[in-house]
Amino acid sequence: MAFTLEERLQLGIHGLLPPCILSQDVQVLRVLRNYEMRKDDLDRYIFLMALQDRNEKLFYKVLTSDIERFMPIVYTPTVGLACQQYGLAFRRPRGLFIAIHDRGHIATLLKSWPETDIRAIVVTDGERILGLGDLGSYGMGIPVGKLALYTACVGVNPQQCLPVMLDVGTNNEELLKDPLYIGLKHKRIRGQAYDDLVEEFMEAVTERYGQSCLIQFEDFGNTNAFRLLNKYRNKYCTFNDDIQGTAAVAVAGLLAALRITKNKLSDHKFLFQGAGEAALGIAELIVLAMEKEGIKRQQALSRIWMVDSKGLIVQGRANLTEQKLQFAHPHSEVRNLADVVQDVKPTAIIGASAIGGAFTEQIIKDMASFNKHPIIFALSNPTSKAECTAEQCYRLTEGQAIFASGSPFNPVTMPCGKVLHPGQGNNAYIFPGVGLGVIACGMRHIHDEIFLIAAEVLAEQVLEEHLAEGRLYPPLNTIQTVSRILAVKIAEYAFKNGMASVYPEPEDKQALINSFIYNTNYDDFVIDSYTWPEEASKIQTVKI
Ligand code: NAD
């Protein structure tokens, strides 16, 4: 309906549309009115995905009109629900499905994808979708949602984005029995066949789209996530968002918190509840940040303590992986988190174990008794798995705690009337901005310090007034500005430190980033467009 009369004539669709010509803004209004009539979030998700299939520019125009409103629908938490119901929500395929039985033919599969200039891929094997476990091919909702944020948050061209599902089967018995299931109906294939599939995929992507095609790993199971990151981090342009993206957003929150505690990161003692992808990623980045402050790696490691499902990680405990071992201290084995808190007396506790309510009243009160401003991050998702709520944390510490969470919490009004806004450590503050920075300067590998720079830049965007309200992150409605600043800073850093491959080096990095930004307005494809009906007479002579 937004085609001009001349465009309609040129396309041969005049008469196939009602005569009224609508602006894109009116179309946005129509979408919003329809959206408001949907009865629940899953319905809203299906409605928006249908729009994405039908009219991509309008979809992004709608998303960018109010990112804070639409992000929880196209991304967490609703995308999780959508993945669980993918068989029901499924209308049209989106993205590339590569099955384990396609080994030997992945290059041919990539050729089936209609676009040849791909700059960003988000890939999953569906084994650990959010906190929801193995969803197999239903996990495709995640790469689709993440890439929608690449465009909505920072403006990466959607045609240059490719969502990929590596389907190796699923161990989810319910899905194996589900007649609507869209994936391979057998158990997960592991071992050499799995490794060969991933290896061939990485090679085929680089062969077709170039060494600087960004490959973001998303929601792989714990063992594969670390293993594949270590295998490929120096070979391809790749990162793991669950490990490195989470680390950057959490460290950004900690750096912002230092402006309240008024000391350095290396003055703190961190205790993690959980020692998985999120916790180990954050701990590694804290070590890097402390080293940058000037202390030795060994000293930095000594300031971090970890608890996993078997209790405190201590020297001499059996079967510790190498990664966990470096955080093991000489101490007796302790199973109970409250006892660990009493023993270690941390300045910061960070929950990433998906054990809801793990930060008990006693633990929170103890933290407040050791510290003027205890740092308490309850990062586990979804909300039911959070280690404590924002309200519990603020009330039990009389508003002294510095709090952040993985899932969003409503503002809390304290008895004195002060309103505190809990910080949400949303990975979306990091991956779109880092992604565009990496793409724009043609980075070939993504070094760990990129995530530290990202954390620093994000923390700098937190204003004093935000801190005063309890926020450790900029408000979500500023995420587009924040992400673009991040992309520029990443590009500047990459050029300065010899990590960029674009030559010659563009002087103006802001202009470089701007040149990548997708325009959500419709393109005109005729030189002189006429308006209906005043100027209709003029087009009588247009030759088609
Ligand atoms: P993971 O499976 O890799 O790690 C979970 C860890 O918790 C393991 O080390 C396990 O040993 C430990 N654990 C299990 N039971 C425990 C117990 N009773 N006590 C102590 N530790 C226990 O998972 P992950 O990817 O690290 O994710 C963990 C949580 O963090 C999830 O809820 C996820 O949603 C959340 N997360 C949040 C963000 C964010 O806020 N931006 C990002 C990533 C992950």
mmCIF file of N, CA and C and ligand atoms in Angstrom, residues 128 130-131 220-222 226 241-243 245-246 249-250 272-280 307-311 324 335 351-355 358 378-382 385 387 405-407 424-427, ligand 1:
data_model
loop_
_atom_site.group_PDB
_atom_site.id
_atom_site.type_symbol
_atom_site.label_atom_id
_atom_site.label_comp_id
_atom_site.label_asym_id
_atom_site.label_seq_id
_atom_site.Cartn_x
_atom_site.Cartn_y
_atom_site.Cartn_z
ATOM 1 N N ARG A 128 21.065 -26.401 24.642
ATOM 2 C CA ARG A 128 20.775 -25.760 25.930
ATOM 3 C C ARG A 128 20.146 -24.406 25.645
ATOM 4 N N LEU A 130 18.375 -21.261 26.353
ATOM 5 C CA LEU A 130 18.169 -20.442 27.570
ATOM 6 C C LEU A 130 18.287 -21.371 28.780
ATOM 7 N N GLY A 131 17.362 -21.276 29.731
ATOM 8 C CA GLY A 131 17.398 -22.223 30.857
ATOM 9 C C GLY A 131 16.455 -23.398 30.597
ATOM 10 N N PHE A 220 24.847 -23.636 23.014
ATOM 11 C CA PHE A 220 25.403 -24.993 22.946
ATOM 12 C C PHE A 220 25.487 -25.522 24.376
ATOM 13 N N GLY A 221 25.501 -26.834 24.526
ATOM 14 C CA GLY A 221 25.681 -27.425 25.853
ATOM 15 C C GLY A 221 27.051 -27.055 26.405
ATOM 16 N N ASN A 222 27.166 -27.115 27.721
ATOM 17 C CA ASN A 222 28.352 -26.656 28.445
ATOM 18 C C ASN A 222 29.681 -27.190 27.885
ATOM 19 N N PHE A 226 32.588 -24.697 25.599
ATOM 20 C CA PHE A 226 33.984 -24.358 25.934
ATOM 21 C C PHE A 226 34.957 -24.980 24.937
ATOM 22 N N ASP A 241 28.503 -16.276 22.799
ATOM 23 C CA ASP A 241 27.788 -15.230 23.532
ATOM 24 C C ASP A 241 27.486 -15.629 24.974
ATOM 25 N N ASP A 242 27.192 -16.909 25.198
ATOM 26 C CA ASP A 242 26.842 -17.348 26.562
ATOM 27 C C ASP A 242 28.039 -17.216 27.496
ATOM 28 N N ILE A 243 29.245 -17.381 26.935
ATOM 29 C CA ILE A 243 30.446 -17.266 27.769
ATOM 30 C C ILE A 243 30.974 -15.826 27.720
ATOM 31 N N GLY A 245 29.899 -12.976 25.811
ATOM 32 C CA GLY A 245 28.943 -11.866 25.829
ATOM 33 C C GLY A 245 28.441 -11.636 27.252
ATOM 34 N N THR A 246 28.119 -12.737 27.931
ATOM 35 C CA THR A 246 27.658 -12.640 29.321
ATOM 36 C C THR A 246 28.748 -12.018 30.188
ATOM 37 N N VAL A 249 28.880 -8.228 29.728
ATOM 38 C CA VAL A 249 27.775 -7.460 30.317
ATOM 39 C C VAL A 249 27.883 -7.478 31.849
ATOM 40 N N ALA A 250 28.308 -8.604 32.411
ATOM 41 C CA ALA A 250 28.436 -8.675 33.877
ATOM 42 C C ALA A 250 29.592 -7.783 34.354
ATOM 43 N N PHE A 272 31.300 -16.890 43.288
ATOM 44 C CA PHE A 272 30.317 -17.299 42.286
ATOM 45 C C PHE A 272 29.515 -18.480 42.776
ATOM 46 N N GLN A 273 28.220 -18.434 42.604
ATOM 47 C CA GLN A 273 27.353 -19.600 42.817
ATOM 48 C C GLN A 273 27.099 -20.153 41.419
ATOM 49 N N GLY A 274 27.769 -21.278 41.078
ATOM 50 C CA GLY A 274 27.746 -21.807 39.717
ATOM 51 C C GLY A 274 29.141 -21.664 39.119
ATOM 52 N N ALA A 275 29.540 -22.653 38.321
ATOM 53 C CA ALA A 275 30.848 -22.578 37.658
ATOM 54 C C ALA A 275 30.706 -23.117 36.247
ATOM 55 N N GLY A 276 29.674 -22.614 35.543
ATOM 56 C CA GLY A 276 29.404 -23.060 34.177
ATOM 57 C C GLY A 276 29.834 -22.004 33.167
ATOM 58 N N GLU A 277 29.127 -21.990 32.023
ATOM 59 C CA GLU A 277 29.512 -21.089 30.924
ATOM 60 C C GLU A 277 29.524 -19.633 31.385
ATOM 61 N N ALA A 278 28.427 -19.218 32.036
ATOM 62 C CA ALA A 278 28.311 -17.820 32.436
ATOM 63 C C ALA A 278 29.355 -17.482 33.503
ATOM 64 N N ALA A 279 29.398 -18.273 34.575
ATOM 65 C CA ALA A 279 30.277 -17.955 35.714
ATOM 66 C C ALA A 279 31.754 -17.971 35.312
ATOM 67 N N LEU A 280 32.176 -19.012 34.603
ATOM 68 C CA LEU A 280 33.597 -19.095 34.246
ATOM 69 C C LEU A 280 33.968 -17.988 33.257
ATOM 70 N N VAL A 307 31.558 -21.801 43.683
ATOM 71 C CA VAL A 307 30.789 -22.933 44.213
ATOM 72 C C VAL A 307 30.053 -23.562 43.037
ATOM 73 N N ASP A 308 30.161 -24.873 42.884
ATOM 74 C CA ASP A 308 29.353 -25.538 41.850
ATOM 75 C C ASP A 308 28.418 -26.548 42.510
ATOM 76 N N SER A 309 27.862 -27.449 41.725
ATOM 77 C CA SER A 309 26.847 -28.354 42.289
ATOM 78 C C SER A 309 27.424 -29.252 43.388
ATOM 79 N N LYS A 310 28.758 -29.361 43.430
ATOM 80 C CA LYS A 310 29.354 -30.226 44.461
ATOM 81 C C LYS A 310 29.924 -29.411 45.625
ATOM 82 N N GLY A 311 29.688 -28.120 45.642
ATOM 83 C CA GLY A 311 30.163 -27.288 46.745
ATOM 84 C C GLY A 311 31.333 -26.397 46.347
ATOM 85 N N LYS A 324 38.321 -24.972 36.095
ATOM 86 C CA LYS A 324 37.871 -24.762 37.476
ATOM 87 C C LYS A 324 39.063 -24.785 38.430
ATOM 88 N N ARG A 335 30.003 -27.485 51.489
ATOM 89 C CA ARG A 335 28.926 -27.705 50.514
ATOM 90 C C ARG A 335 27.913 -26.570 50.523
ATOM 91 N N GLY A 351 25.386 -14.969 41.135
ATOM 92 C CA GLY A 351 24.662 -16.224 40.961
ATOM 93 C C GLY A 351 24.466 -16.542 39.491
ATOM 94 N N ALA A 352 24.942 -17.722 39.068
ATOM 95 C CA ALA A 352 24.717 -18.185 37.687
ATOM 96 C C ALA A 352 24.648 -19.705 37.707
ATOM 97 N N SER A 353 23.734 -20.225 38.525
ATOM 98 C CA SER A 353 23.624 -21.677 38.661
ATOM 99 C C SER A 353 22.215 -22.164 38.374
ATOM 100 N N ALA A 354 21.323 -21.230 38.066
ATOM 101 C CA ALA A 354 19.916 -21.551 37.803
ATOM 102 C C ALA A 354 19.253 -22.254 38.996
ATOM 103 N N ILE A 355 19.675 -21.879 40.224
ATOM 104 C CA ILE A 355 19.021 -22.399 41.432
ATOM 105 C C ILE A 355 18.244 -21.219 42.049
ATOM 106 N N ALA A 358 18.635 -19.191 45.727
ATOM 107 C CA ALA A 358 19.889 -19.636 46.382
ATOM 108 C C ALA A 358 20.449 -18.567 47.329
ATOM 109 N N ALA A 378 22.124 -11.513 40.707
ATOM 110 C CA ALA A 378 21.332 -12.752 40.581
ATOM 111 C C ALA A 378 21.060 -12.951 39.092
ATOM 112 N N LEU A 379 22.008 -13.605 38.404
ATOM 113 C CA LEU A 379 21.957 -13.592 36.934
ATOM 114 C C LEU A 379 21.120 -14.712 36.322
ATOM 115 N N SER A 380 20.713 -15.696 37.125
ATOM 116 C CA SER A 380 20.046 -16.844 36.499
ATOM 117 C C SER A 380 18.680 -16.498 35.925
ATOM 118 N N ASN A 381 18.399 -17.104 34.787
ATOM 119 C CA ASN A 381 17.137 -16.936 34.060
ATOM 120 C C ASN A 381 16.406 -18.282 34.014
ATOM 121 N N PRO A 382 15.086 -18.297 33.762
ATOM 122 C CA PRO A 382 14.196 -17.139 33.774
ATOM 123 C C PRO A 382 13.976 -16.629 35.198
ATOM 124 N N LYS A 385 14.200 -18.646 38.308
ATOM 125 C CA LYS A 385 15.491 -19.230 38.680
ATOM 126 C C LYS A 385 16.429 -18.205 39.314
ATOM 127 N N GLU A 387 18.481 -15.971 41.768
ATOM 128 C CA GLU A 387 18.965 -16.355 43.106
ATOM 129 C C GLU A 387 18.242 -15.585 44.199
ATOM 130 N N SER A 405 20.440 -8.266 37.714
ATOM 131 C CA SER A 405 19.825 -9.574 37.493
ATOM 132 C C SER A 405 19.907 -9.930 36.013
ATOM 133 N N GLY A 406 19.625 -11.214 35.722
ATOM 134 C CA GLY A 406 19.569 -11.636 34.329
ATOM 135 C C GLY A 406 18.194 -11.326 33.747
ATOM 136 N N SER A 407 17.157 -11.580 34.531
ATOM 137 C CA SER A 407 15.790 -11.306 34.070
ATOM 138 C C SER A 407 15.344 -9.933 34.591
ATOM 139 N N GLN A 424 19.428 -4.711 34.635
ATOM 140 C CA GLN A 424 19.280 -6.002 33.962
ATOM 141 C C GLN A 424 20.486 -6.230 33.052
ATOM 142 N N GLY A 425 21.286 -7.237 33.414
ATOM 143 C CA GLY A 425 22.492 -7.537 32.627
ATOM 144 C C GLY A 425 22.127 -8.288 31.365
ATOM 145 N N ASN A 426 21.564 -7.563 30.421
ATOM 146 C CA ASN A 426 21.062 -8.153 29.190
ATOM 147 C C ASN A 426 22.197 -8.229 28.156
ATOM 148 N N ASN A 427 22.474 -9.440 27.642
ATOM 149 C CA ASN A 427 23.560 -9.585 26.657
ATOM 150 C C ASN A 427 23.346 -8.708 25.423
HETATM 151 P P1 NAD B 1 25.792 -24.055 32.880
HETATM 152 O O1 NAD B 1 24.978 -25.277 32.804
HETATM 153 O O2 NAD B 1 26.990 -23.947 31.998
HETATM 154 O O3 NAD B 1 26.302 -23.839 34.403
HETATM 155 C C1 NAD B 1 25.520 -24.077 35.549
HETATM 156 C C2 NAD B 1 26.460 -24.183 36.743
HETATM 157 O O4 NAD B 1 25.685 -24.213 37.940
HETATM 158 C C3 NAD B 1 27.334 -25.429 36.740
HETATM 159 O O5 NAD B 1 28.650 -25.081 37.082
HETATM 160 C C4 NAD B 1 26.728 -26.297 37.853
HETATM 161 O O6 NAD B 1 27.692 -27.098 38.511
HETATM 162 C C5 NAD B 1 26.235 -25.216 38.792
HETATM 163 N N1 NAD B 1 25.231 -25.699 39.733
HETATM 164 C C6 NAD B 1 24.199 -26.541 39.518
HETATM 165 N N2 NAD B 1 23.545 -26.770 40.666
HETATM 166 C C7 NAD B 1 24.172 -26.061 41.613
HETATM 167 C C8 NAD B 1 23.980 -25.882 43.013
HETATM 168 N N3 NAD B 1 22.973 -26.498 43.648
HETATM 169 N N4 NAD B 1 24.808 -25.057 43.686
HETATM 170 C C9 NAD B 1 25.815 -24.428 43.041
HETATM 171 N N5 NAD B 1 26.048 -24.561 41.731
HETATM 172 C C10 NAD B 1 25.241 -25.352 41.033
HETATM 173 O O7 NAD B 1 24.800 -22.848 32.615
HETATM 174 P P2 NAD B 1 25.159 -21.331 32.247
HETATM 175 O O8 NAD B 1 25.155 -21.155 30.776
HETATM 176 O O9 NAD B 1 26.374 -20.898 32.992
HETATM 177 O O10 NAD B 1 23.885 -20.565 32.802
HETATM 178 C C11 NAD B 1 23.609 -20.518 34.190
HETATM 179 C C12 NAD B 1 22.504 -19.524 34.468
HETATM 180 O O11 NAD B 1 22.947 -18.217 34.123
HETATM 181 C C13 NAD B 1 21.226 -19.780 33.651
HETATM 182 O O12 NAD B 1 20.104 -19.580 34.462
HETATM 183 C C14 NAD B 1 21.280 -18.725 32.594
HETATM 184 O O13 NAD B 1 19.974 -18.319 32.190
HETATM 185 C C15 NAD B 1 21.993 -17.594 33.305
HETATM 186 N N6 NAD B 1 22.632 -16.664 32.355
HETATM 187 C C16 NAD B 1 22.378 -15.328 32.491
HETATM 188 C C17 NAD B 1 22.931 -14.425 31.591
HETATM 189 C C18 NAD B 1 22.669 -12.950 31.773
HETATM 190 O O14 NAD B 1 22.193 -12.565 32.783
HETATM 191 N N7 NAD B 1 22.974 -12.108 30.820
HETATM 192 C C19 NAD B 1 23.733 -14.878 30.553
HETATM 193 C C20 NAD B 1 23.997 -16.257 30.446
HETATM 194 C C21 NAD B 1 23.434 -17.140 31.364
#
